[in-house]
Short mmCIF file of C-alpha atoms in Angstrom, two decimals:
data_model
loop_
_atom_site.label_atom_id
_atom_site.label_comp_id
_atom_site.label_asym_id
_atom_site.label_seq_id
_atom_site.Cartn_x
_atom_site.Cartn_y
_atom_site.Cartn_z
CA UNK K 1 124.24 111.69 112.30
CA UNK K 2 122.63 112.81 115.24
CA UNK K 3 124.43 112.18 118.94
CA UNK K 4 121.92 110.36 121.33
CA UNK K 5 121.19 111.39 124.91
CA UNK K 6 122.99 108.68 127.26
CA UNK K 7 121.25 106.74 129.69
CA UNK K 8 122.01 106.58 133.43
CA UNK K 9 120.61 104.10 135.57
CA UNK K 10 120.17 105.68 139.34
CA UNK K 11 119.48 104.53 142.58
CA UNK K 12 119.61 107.12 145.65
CA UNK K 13 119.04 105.76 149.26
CA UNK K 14 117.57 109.44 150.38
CA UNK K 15 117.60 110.47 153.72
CA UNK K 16 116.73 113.73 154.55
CA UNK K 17 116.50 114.74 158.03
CA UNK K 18 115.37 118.39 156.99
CA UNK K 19 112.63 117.72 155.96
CA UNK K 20 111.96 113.76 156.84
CA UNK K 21 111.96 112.26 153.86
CA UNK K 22 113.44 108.88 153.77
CA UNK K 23 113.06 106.76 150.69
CA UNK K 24 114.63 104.46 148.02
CA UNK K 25 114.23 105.59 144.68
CA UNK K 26 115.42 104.07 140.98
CA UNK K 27 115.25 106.20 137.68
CA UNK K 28 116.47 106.38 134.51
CA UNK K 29 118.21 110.04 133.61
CA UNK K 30 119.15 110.77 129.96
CA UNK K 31 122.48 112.94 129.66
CA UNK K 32 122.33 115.15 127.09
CA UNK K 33 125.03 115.17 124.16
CA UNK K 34 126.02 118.52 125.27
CA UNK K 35 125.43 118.18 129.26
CA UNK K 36 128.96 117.72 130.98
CA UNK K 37 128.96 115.45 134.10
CA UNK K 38 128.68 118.45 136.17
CA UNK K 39 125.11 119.37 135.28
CA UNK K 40 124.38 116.06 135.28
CA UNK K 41 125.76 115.38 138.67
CA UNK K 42 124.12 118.87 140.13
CA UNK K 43 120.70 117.60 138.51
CA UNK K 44 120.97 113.78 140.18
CA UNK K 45 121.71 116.29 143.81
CA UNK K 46 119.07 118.37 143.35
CA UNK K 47 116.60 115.35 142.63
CA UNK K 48 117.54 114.13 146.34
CA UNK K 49 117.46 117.77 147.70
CA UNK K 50 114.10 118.26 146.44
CA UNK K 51 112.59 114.92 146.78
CA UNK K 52 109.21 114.43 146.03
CA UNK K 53 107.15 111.19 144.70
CA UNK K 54 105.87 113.31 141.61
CA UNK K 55 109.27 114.74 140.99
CA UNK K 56 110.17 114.05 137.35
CA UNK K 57 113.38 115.33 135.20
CA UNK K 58 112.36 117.32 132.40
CA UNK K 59 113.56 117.80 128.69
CA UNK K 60 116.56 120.21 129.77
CA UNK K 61 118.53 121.13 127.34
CA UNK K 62 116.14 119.67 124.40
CA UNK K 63 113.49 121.79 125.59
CA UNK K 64 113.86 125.31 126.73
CA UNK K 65 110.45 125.72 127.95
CA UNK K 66 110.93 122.91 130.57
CA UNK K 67 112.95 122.84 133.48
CA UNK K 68 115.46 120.71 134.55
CA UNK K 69 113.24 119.53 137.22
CA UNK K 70 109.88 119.84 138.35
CA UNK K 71 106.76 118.39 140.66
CA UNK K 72 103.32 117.95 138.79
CA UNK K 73 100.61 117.20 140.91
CA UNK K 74 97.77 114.68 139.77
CA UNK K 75 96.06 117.31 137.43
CA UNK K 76 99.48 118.33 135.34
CA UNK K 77 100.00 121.48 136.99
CA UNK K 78 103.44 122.45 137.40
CA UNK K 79 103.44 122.80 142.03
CA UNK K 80 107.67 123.25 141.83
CA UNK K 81 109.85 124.26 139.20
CA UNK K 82 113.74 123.46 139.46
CA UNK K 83 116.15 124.97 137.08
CA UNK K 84 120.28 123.76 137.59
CA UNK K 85 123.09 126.44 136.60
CA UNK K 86 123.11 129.72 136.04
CA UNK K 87 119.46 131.08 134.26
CA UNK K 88 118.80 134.15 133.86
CA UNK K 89 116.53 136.61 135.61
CA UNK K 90 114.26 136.65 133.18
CA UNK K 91 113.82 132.73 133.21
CA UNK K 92 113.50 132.65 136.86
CA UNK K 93 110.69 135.40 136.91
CA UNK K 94 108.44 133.26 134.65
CA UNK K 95 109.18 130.38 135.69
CA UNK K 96 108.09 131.75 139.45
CA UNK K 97 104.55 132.86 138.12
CA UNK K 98 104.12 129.25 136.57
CA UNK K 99 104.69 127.34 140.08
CA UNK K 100 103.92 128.11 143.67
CA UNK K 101 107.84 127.03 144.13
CA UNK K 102 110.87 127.97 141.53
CA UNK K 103 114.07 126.61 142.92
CA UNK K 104 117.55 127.34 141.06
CA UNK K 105 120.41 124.84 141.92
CA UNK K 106 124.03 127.19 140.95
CA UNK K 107 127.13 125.40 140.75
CA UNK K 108 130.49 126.76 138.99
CA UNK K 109 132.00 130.44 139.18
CA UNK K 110 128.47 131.77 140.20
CA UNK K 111 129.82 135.38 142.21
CA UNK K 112 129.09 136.96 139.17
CA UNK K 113 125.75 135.56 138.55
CA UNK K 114 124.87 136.11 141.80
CA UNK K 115 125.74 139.82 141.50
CA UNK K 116 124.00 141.14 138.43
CA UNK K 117 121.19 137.80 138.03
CA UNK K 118 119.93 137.37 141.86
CA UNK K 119 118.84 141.31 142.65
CA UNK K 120 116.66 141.58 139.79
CA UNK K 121 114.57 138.56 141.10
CA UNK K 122 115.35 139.86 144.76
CA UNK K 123 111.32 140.88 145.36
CA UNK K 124 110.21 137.28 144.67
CA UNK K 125 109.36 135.56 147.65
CA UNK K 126 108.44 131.83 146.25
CA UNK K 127 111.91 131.50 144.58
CA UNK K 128 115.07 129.51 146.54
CA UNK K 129 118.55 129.80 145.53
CA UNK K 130 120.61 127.09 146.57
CA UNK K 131 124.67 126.98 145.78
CA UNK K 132 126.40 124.03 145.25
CA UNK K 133 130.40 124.23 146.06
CA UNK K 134 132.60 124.04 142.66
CA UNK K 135 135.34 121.30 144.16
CA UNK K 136 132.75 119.17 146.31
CA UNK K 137 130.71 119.06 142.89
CA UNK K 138 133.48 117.93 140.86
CA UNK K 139 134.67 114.71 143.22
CA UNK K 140 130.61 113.72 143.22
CA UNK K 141 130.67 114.16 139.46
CA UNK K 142 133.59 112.05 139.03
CA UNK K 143 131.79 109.20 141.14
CA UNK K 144 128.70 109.40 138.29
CA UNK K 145 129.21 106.38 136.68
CA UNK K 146 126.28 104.88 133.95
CA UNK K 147 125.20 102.74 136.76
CA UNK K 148 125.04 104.38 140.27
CA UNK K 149 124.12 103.60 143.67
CA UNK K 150 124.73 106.67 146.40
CA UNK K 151 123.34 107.26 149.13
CA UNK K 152 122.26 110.53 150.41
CA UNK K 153 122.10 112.16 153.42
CA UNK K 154 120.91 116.14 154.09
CA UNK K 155 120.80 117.07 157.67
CA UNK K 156 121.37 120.56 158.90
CA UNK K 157 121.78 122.07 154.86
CA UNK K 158 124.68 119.60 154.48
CA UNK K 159 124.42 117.53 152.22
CA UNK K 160 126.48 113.82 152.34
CA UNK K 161 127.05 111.29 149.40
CA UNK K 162 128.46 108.09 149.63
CA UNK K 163 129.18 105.97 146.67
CA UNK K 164 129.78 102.74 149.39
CA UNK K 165 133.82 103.68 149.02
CA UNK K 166 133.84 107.30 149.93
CA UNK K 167 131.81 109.74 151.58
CA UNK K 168 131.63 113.30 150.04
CA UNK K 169 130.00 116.13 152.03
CA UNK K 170 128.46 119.40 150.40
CA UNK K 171 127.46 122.39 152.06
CA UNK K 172 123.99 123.64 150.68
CA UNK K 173 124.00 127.47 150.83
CA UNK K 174 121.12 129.51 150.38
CA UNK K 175 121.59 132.61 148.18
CA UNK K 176 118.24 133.73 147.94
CA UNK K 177 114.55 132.65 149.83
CA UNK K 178 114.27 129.32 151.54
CA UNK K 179 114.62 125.90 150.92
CA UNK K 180 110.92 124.76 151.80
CA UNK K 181 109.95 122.53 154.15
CA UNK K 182 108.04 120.37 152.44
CA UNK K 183 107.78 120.13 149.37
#
């Protein structure tokens, strides 16, 4: 018997001072068998941090040759792709020659990745690296429920969730490039 991907219903009350972006959005986001609750959580964050009305969640894990994330515009052409965890260099580099913007969203241990993974992608200058903190991550993840409301708040790369009970804030680091303006 095959496991099923499990459905979360989402609604994020965005407002991102950043880059101005203040909207309401609802979506469905299927968690893999294998996905723990932190990749789902960091993939529901990075969906706020890189808001967009043609943002859409890809296959993931199902599907290698799709990212976690990305922005098609109106013809089907890929304008930002946005991987969560830890790829590899060799992921980033094509994925930055099939959009005009690659983002990576790290969370976990990620020194090491950083390291030996970042450097080899160092030259590109349309990729962003953005670090989520390991603890911060884990209290949002916890809040993930299979029906959530949050809203979120980025101003000044920090990044605020509130579940209505509790407010969590997350530093957004940038390891590599910039986070662009608008997307």
């Amino acid at each position: 018997m095959t496991l099923q991907a499990t459905p979360y219903k989402i609604t994020l009350d965005i407002s991102d001072t950043d880059r101005g972006v203040y909207e309401s959005v609802k979506f469905i986001v299927a968690r893999h068998p294998s996905e723990t609750e932190i990749r789902l959580a960091a993939r529901v964050l990075a969906y706020a941090i890189f808001y967009h009305p043609h943002l859409a969640f890809g296959r993931g894990l199902s599907d290698t040759d799709e990212a976690a994330l990305w922005e098609l515009d109106l013809t089907g052409e890929i304008q930002h792709w946005i991987d969560v965890g830890q790829p590899d260099a060799e992921r980033v580099i094509k994925a930055s020659r099939r959009a005009p913007h690659m983002s990576v969203v790290v969370y976990g241990n990620a020194r090491l990745w950083r390291e030996k993974v970042v450097p080899q992608f160092a030259h590109l200058t349309n990729v962003c690296v953005l670090a989520l903190p390991q603890d911060e991550l884990t209290l949002v993840a916890a809040k993930l429920t299979r029906s959530t409301h949050w809203g979120v708040m980025i101003s000044d790369s920090q990044l605020y969730i509130s579940d209505g009970d509790q407010q969590i804030a997350l530093p957004l680091e940038c390891w590599h490039g910039e986070l662009p303006a608008t997307l």
